[in-house]
Short mmCIF file of C-alpha atoms in Angstrom, two decimals:
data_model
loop_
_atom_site.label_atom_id
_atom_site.label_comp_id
_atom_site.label_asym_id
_atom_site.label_seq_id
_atom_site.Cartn_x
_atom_site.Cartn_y
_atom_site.Cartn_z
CA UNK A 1 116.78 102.01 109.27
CA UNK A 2 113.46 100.30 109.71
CA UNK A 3 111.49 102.90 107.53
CA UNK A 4 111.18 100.07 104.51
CA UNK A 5 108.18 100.96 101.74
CA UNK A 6 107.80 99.90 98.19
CA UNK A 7 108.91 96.36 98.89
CA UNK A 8 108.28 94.45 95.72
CA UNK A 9 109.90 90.96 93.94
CA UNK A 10 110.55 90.82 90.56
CA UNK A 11 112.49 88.14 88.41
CA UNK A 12 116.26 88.12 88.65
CA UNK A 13 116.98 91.09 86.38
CA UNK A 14 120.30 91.04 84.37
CA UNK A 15 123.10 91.65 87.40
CA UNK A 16 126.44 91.87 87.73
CA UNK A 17 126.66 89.54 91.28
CA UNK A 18 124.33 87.47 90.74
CA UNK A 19 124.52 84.02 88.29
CA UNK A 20 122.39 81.11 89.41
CA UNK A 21 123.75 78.09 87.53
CA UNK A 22 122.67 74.55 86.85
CA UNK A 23 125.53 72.32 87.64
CA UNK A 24 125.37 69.07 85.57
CA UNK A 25 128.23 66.54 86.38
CA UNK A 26 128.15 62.61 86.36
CA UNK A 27 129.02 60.65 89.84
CA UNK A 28 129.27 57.37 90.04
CA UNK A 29 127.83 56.84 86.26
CA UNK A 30 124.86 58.95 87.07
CA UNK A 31 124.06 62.25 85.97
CA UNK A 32 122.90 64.49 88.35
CA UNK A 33 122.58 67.92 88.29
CA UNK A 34 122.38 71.08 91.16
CA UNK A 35 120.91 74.54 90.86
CA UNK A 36 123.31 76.32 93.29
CA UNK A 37 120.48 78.13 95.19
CA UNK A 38 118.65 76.70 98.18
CA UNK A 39 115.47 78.21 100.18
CA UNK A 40 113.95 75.72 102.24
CA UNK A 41 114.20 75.58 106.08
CA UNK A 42 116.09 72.62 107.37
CA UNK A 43 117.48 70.54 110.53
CA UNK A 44 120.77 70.13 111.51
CA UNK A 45 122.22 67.45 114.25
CA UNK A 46 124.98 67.54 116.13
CA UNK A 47 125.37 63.92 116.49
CA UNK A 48 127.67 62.08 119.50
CA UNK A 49 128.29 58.74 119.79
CA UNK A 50 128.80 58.17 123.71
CA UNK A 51 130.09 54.36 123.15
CA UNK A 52 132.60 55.39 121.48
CA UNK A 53 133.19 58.98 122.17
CA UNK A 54 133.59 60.05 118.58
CA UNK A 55 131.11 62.70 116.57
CA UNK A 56 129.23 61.60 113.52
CA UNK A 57 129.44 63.88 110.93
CA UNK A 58 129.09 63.17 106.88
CA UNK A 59 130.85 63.65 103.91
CA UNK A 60 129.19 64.25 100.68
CA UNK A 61 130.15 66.05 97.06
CA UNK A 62 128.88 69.60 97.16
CA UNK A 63 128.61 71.21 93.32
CA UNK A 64 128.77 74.44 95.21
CA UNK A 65 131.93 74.13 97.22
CA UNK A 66 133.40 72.52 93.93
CA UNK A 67 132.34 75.64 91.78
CA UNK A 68 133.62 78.08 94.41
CA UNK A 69 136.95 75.89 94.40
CA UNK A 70 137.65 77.10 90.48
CA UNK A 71 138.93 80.43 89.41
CA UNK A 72 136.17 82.87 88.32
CA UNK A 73 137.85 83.11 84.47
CA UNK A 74 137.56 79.13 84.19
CA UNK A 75 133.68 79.10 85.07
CA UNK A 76 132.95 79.33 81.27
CA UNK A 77 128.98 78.67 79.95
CA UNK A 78 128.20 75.25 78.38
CA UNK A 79 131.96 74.23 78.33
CA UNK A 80 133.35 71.38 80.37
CA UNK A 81 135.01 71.83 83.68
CA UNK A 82 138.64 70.65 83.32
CA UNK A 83 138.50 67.85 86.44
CA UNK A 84 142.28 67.55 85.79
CA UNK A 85 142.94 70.96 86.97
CA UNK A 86 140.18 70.98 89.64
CA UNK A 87 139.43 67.61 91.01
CA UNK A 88 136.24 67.15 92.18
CA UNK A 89 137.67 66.17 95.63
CA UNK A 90 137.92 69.78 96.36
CA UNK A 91 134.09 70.06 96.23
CA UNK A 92 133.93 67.10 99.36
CA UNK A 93 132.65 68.65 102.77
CA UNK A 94 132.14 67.32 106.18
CA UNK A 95 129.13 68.46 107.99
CA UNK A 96 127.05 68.21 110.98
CA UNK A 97 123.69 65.59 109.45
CA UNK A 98 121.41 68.03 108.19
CA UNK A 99 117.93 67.95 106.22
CA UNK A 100 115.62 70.11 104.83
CA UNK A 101 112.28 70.58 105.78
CA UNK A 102 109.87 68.80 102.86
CA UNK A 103 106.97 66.89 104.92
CA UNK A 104 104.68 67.79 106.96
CA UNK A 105 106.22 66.61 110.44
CA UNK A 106 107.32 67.99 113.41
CA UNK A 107 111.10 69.78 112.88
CA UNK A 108 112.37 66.58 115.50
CA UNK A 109 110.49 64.13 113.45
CA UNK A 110 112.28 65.03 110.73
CA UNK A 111 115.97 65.32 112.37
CA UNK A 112 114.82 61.89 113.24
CA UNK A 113 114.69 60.92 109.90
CA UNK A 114 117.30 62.32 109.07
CA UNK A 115 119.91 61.10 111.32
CA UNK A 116 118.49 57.55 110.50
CA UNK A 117 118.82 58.05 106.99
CA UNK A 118 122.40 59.44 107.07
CA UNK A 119 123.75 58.11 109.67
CA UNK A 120 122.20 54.86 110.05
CA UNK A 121 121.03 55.61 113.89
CA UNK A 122 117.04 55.10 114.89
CA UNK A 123 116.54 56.81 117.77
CA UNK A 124 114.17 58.18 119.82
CA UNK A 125 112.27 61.31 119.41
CA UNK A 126 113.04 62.58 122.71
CA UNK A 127 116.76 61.89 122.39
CA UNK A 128 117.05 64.93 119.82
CA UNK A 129 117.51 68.01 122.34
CA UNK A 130 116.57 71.51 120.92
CA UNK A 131 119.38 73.80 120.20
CA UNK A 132 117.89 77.08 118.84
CA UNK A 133 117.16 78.62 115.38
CA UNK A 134 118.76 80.92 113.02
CA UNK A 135 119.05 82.03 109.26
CA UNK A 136 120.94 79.96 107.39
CA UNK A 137 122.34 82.99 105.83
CA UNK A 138 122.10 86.84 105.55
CA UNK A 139 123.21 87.92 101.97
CA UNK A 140 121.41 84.92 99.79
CA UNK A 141 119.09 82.89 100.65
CA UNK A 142 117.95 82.87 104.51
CA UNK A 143 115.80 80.41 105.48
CA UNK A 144 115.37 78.90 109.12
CA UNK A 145 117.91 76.31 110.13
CA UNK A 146 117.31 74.30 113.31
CA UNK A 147 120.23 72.58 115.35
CA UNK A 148 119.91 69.71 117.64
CA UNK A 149 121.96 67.94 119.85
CA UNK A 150 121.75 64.16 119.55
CA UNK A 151 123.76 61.82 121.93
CA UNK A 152 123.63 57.71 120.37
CA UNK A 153 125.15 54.60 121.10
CA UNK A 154 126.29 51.76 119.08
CA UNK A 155 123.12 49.72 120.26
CA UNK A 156 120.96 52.25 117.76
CA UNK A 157 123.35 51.76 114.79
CA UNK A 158 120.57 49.75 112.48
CA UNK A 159 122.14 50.72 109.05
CA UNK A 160 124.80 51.99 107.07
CA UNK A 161 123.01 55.35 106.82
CA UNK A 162 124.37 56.76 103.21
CA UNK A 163 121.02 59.19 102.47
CA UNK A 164 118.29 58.28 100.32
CA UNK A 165 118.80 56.76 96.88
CA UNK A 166 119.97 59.66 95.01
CA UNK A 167 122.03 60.83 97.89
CA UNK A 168 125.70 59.67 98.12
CA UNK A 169 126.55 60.22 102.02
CA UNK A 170 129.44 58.81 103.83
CA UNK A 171 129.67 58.75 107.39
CA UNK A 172 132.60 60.18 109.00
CA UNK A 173 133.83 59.91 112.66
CA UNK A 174 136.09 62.17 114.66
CA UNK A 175 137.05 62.35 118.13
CA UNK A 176 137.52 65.56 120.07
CA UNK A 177 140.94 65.75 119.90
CA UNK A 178 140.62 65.75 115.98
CA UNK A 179 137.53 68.01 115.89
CA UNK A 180 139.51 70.13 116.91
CA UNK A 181 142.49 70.01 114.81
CA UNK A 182 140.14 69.98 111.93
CA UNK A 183 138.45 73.33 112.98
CA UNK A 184 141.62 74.96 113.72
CA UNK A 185 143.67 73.80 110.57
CA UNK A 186 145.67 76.77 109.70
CA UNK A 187 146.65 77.23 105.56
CA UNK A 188 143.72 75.56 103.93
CA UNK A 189 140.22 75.94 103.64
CA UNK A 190 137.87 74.10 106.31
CA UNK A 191 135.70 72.54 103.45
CA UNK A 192 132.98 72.82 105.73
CA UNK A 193 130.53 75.70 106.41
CA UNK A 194 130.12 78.01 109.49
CA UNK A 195 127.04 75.61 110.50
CA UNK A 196 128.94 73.02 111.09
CA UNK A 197 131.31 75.09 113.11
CA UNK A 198 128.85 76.98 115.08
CA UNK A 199 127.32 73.25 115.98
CA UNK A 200 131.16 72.14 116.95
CA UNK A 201 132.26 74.96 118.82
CA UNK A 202 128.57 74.56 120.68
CA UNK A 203 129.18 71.32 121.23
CA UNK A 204 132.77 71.80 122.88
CA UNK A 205 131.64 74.41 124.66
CA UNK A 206 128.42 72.95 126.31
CA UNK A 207 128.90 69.04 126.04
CA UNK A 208 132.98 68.05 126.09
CA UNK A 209 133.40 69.14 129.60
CA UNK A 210 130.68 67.47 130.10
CA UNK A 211 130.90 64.03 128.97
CA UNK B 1 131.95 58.92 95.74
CA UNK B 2 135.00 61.15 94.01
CA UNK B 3 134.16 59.60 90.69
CA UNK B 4 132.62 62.75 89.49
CA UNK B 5 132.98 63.45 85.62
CA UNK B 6 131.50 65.47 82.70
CA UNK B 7 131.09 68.67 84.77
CA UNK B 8 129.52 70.96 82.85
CA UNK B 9 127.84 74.75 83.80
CA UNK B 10 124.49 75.71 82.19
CA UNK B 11 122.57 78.43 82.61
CA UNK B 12 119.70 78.42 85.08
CA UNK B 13 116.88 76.13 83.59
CA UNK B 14 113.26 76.01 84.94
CA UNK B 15 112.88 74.72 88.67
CA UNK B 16 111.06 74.24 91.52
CA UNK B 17 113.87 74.64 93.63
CA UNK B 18 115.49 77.67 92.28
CA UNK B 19 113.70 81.26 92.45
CA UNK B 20 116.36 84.07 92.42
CA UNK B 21 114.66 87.39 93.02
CA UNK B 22 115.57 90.41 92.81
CA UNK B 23 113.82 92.77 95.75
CA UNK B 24 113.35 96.25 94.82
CA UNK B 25 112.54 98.62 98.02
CA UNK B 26 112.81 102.25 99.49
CA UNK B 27 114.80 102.70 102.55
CA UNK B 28 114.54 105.83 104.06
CA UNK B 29 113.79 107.70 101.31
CA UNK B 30 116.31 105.67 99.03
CA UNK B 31 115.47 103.03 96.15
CA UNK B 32 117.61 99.96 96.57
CA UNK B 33 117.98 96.53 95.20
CA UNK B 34 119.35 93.35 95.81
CA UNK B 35 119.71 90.20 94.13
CA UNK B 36 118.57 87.09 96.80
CA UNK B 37 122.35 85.48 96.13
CA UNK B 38 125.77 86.22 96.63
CA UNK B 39 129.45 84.78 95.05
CA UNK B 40 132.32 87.09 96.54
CA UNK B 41 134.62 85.57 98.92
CA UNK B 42 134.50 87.73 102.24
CA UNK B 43 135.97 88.46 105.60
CA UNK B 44 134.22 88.75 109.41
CA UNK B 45 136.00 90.04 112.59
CA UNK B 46 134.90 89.14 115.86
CA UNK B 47 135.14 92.56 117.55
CA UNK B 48 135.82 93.20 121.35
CA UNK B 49 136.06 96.16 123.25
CA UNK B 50 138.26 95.84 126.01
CA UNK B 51 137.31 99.49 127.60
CA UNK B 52 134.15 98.72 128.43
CA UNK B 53 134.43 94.76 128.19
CA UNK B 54 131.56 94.75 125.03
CA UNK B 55 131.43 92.55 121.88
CA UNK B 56 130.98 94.99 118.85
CA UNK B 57 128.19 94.05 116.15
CA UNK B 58 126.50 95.26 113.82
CA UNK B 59 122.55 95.43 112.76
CA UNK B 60 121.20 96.20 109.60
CA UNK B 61 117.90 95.36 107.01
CA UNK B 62 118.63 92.05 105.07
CA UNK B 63 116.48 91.66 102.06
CA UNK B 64 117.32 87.77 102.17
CA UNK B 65 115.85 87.39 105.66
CA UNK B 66 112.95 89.83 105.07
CA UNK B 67 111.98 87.39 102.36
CA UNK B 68 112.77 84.34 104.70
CA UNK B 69 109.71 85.85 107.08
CA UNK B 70 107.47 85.79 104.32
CA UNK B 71 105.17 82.76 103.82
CA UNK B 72 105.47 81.31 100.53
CA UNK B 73 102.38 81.77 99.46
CA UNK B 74 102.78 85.58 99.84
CA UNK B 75 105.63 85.80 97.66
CA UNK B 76 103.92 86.86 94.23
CA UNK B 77 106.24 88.31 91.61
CA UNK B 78 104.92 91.82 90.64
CA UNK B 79 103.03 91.94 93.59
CA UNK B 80 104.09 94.41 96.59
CA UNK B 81 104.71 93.07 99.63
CA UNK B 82 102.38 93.76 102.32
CA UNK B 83 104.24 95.48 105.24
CA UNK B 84 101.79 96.00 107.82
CA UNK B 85 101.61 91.36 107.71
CA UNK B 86 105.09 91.40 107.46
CA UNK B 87 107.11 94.05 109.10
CA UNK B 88 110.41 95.13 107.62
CA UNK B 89 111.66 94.31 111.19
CA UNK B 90 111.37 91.04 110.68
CA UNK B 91 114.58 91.55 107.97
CA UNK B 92 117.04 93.26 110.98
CA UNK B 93 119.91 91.25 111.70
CA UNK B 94 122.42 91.26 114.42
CA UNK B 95 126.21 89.74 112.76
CA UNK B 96 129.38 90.40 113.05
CA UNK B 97 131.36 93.28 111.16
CA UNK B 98 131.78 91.97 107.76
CA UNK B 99 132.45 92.11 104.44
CA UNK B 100 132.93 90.87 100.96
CA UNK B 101 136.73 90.94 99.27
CA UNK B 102 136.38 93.01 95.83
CA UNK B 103 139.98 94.37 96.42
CA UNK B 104 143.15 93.91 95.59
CA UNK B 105 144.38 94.07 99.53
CA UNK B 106 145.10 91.17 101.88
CA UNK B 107 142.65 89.92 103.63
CA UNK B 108 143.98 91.46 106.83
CA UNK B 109 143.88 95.19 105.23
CA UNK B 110 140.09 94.14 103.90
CA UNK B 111 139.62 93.33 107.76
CA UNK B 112 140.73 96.39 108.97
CA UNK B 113 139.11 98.33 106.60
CA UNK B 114 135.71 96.72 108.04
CA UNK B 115 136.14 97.50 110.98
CA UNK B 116 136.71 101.49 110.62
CA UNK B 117 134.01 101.72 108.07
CA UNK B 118 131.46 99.66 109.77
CA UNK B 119 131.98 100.21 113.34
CA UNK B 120 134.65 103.45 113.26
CA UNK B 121 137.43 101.61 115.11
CA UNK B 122 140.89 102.51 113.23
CA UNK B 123 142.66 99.25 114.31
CA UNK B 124 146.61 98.25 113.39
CA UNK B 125 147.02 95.86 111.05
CA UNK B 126 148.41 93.18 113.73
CA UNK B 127 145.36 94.45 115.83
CA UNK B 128 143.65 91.38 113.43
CA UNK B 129 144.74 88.18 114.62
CA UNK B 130 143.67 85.19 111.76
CA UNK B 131 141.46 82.60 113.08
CA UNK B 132 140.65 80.27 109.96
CA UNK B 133 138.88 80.34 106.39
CA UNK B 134 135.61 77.77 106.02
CA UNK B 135 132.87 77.84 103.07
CA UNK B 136 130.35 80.64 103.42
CA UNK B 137 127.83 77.86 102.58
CA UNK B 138 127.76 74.68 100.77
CA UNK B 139 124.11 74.35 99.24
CA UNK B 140 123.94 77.54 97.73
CA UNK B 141 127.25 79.39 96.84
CA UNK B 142 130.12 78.53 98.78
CA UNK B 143 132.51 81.28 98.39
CA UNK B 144 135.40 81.00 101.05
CA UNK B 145 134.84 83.32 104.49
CA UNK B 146 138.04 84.32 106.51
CA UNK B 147 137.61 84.56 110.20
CA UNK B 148 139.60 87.03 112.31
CA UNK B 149 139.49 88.38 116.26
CA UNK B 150 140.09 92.18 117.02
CA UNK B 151 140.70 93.82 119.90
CA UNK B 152 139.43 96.97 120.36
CA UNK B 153 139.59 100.16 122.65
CA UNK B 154 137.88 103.21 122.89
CA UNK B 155 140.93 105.46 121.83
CA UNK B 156 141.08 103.87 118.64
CA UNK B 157 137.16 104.98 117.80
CA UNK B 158 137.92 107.84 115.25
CA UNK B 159 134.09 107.53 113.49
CA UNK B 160 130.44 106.46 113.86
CA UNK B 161 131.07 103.80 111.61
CA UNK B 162 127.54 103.26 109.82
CA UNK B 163 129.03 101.72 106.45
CA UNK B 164 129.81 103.42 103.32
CA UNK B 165 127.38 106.00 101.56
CA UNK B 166 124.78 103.34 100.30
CA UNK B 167 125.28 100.97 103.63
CA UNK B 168 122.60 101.74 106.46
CA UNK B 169 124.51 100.05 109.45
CA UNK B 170 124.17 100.58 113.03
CA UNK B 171 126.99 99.26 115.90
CA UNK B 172 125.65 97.49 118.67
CA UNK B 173 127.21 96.70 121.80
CA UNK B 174 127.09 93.72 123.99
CA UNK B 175 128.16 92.31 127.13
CA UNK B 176 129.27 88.61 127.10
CA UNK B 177 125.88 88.25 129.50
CA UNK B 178 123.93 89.77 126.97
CA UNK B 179 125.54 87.72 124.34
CA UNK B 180 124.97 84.22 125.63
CA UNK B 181 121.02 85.42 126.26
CA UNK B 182 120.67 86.50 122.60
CA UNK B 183 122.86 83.11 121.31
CA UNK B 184 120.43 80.98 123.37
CA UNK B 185 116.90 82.75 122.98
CA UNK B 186 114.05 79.85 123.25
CA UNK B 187 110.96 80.62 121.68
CA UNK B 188 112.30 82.96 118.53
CA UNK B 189 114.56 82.63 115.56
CA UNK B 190 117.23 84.22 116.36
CA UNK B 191 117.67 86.96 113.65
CA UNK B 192 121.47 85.94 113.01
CA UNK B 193 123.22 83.72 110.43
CA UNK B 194 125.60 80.88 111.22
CA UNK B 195 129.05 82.42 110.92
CA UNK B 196 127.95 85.10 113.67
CA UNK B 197 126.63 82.00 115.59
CA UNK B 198 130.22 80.23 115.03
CA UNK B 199 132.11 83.62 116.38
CA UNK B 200 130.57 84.25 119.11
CA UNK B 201 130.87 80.62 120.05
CA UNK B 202 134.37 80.55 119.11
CA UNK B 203 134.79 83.72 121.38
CA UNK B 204 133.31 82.45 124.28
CA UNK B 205 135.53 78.96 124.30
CA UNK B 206 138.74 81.17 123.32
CA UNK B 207 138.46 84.06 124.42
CA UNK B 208 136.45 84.71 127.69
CA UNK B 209 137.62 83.01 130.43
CA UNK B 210 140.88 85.02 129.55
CA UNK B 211 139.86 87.94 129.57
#
């Protein structure tokens, strides 16, 4: 299996599978648009708020989850997505905080940031507790993803969180018991992706007991 | 945050975010190819052997996570890669049995169908006991992945599995004891993506302590 030679990239050649797309759409009266391919590492926190006992996870509007939401014979070229028939709500995910990896600081530096940023928590660097690392995906695109583990308290709440200007980020509590009805919902979708439910199922495995 | 209108699909425009590849490379004597990004919705089964008390997974060469061990600046288009900096190794994954639903069978049957092909197991259909669907992403595509749990015994292994004709996959066994070492490696990436992560996870909460 390993004997691999002739390894070479080319340009995406005409292909049955594969269609990279820019999504352009208008939220909140600005337009914003999403190629619906992603290769950068990135960092993503289980976060637990131990004053209240409740996770903190985020919502967000996810062009991808929205285009895989409509059937393949409406996902015309250059012609209008009828929001009627598929409203955008079916595109909304909850996820662990996550960030990609864009400066040039340390991978807990930046969950740092990044649970700041979403969730409105500053805490310390040495709060963030190393998980492990994995690809964030085997058939596509497969860059590194980190996980932490983050426990906060209400004292470290010192903003709304909500992402960076362009970002539209709510933040979402749950406790355990509805963790895990979410996770185990049984005849729809779990509009969130198996990164969120590898950090979940980590979590209640390692940490509920625990706490 | 819902107020999302004038949805519209385009083509792929320039960007600095948005490369899609297509690798080109000889494996064992074979030319291949495959385009860095997948759309089909797909199944994975969380196989375990209750003979000989083993989780059953599966390895192969991932072109996506090859490219992920590549530095940037070593990804030239035209340009072969240079293998002896950047052994093909570095693409073998460990994941569960999987695969992608291009059928017209229930996701069960597409299940079951996995599991001979891939690891040579000829299970009943009720053998496959539905866990839940999620996204298989949410940045990238986010086609919808259904979970399921198998039991498995050694009278039902008819083949070698391996795949179909063009597939190069190899079964690999492991205890639970091995599993929670490989799930927790320090130190490495571990060479797996999140929904394998999320299975065995889900195994070990669910499934373990009862068996």
């Amino acid at each position: 299996m390993e004997k691999i030679s002739n390894v070479i990239m080319r340009p995406l050649e005409r292909s049955i599978y594969l269609k990279p797309y820019t999504m352009h759409f208008t939220q909140n009266g600005q337009e914003k648009s999403w190629d619906l391919l992603g290769v950068h590492d990135s960092v993503a926190i289980i976060i637990y708020n131990i004053t209240r006992n409740v996770l903190v996870l985020v919502k967000q509007f996810r062009p991808a989850v929205y285009l895989g939401s409509i059937n393949i014979e409406d996902r015309k070229l250059d012609c209008p997505i009828d929001i009627v028939k598929y409203p955008p709500e079916n595109g909304i995910t909850i996820e662990l905080c996550a960030g990609i990896v864009d400066k040039t600081l340390s991978l807990a530096e930046i969950a740092k940031e990044e649970v700041l940023e979403e969730c409105g928590y500053d805490v310390p660097l040495n709060a963030l507790q190393f998980i492990n690392q994995y690809r964030s995906g085997v058939g596509t695109s497969a860059s590194i993803q980190t996980a932490f583990y983050c426990e906060v308290t209400d004292d470290m709440k010192v903003s709304h969180g909500g992402g960076t200007n362009d970002e539209l980020i709510e933040t979402v509590e749950m406790s355990v018991d509805e963790i895990r009805k979410y996770v185990t919902q049984k005849g729809v979708v779990v509009n969130s992706p198996p990164s969120f439910l590898f950090g979940i199922y980590w979590f209640l495995l390692n940490k509920c007991s625990k706490l």
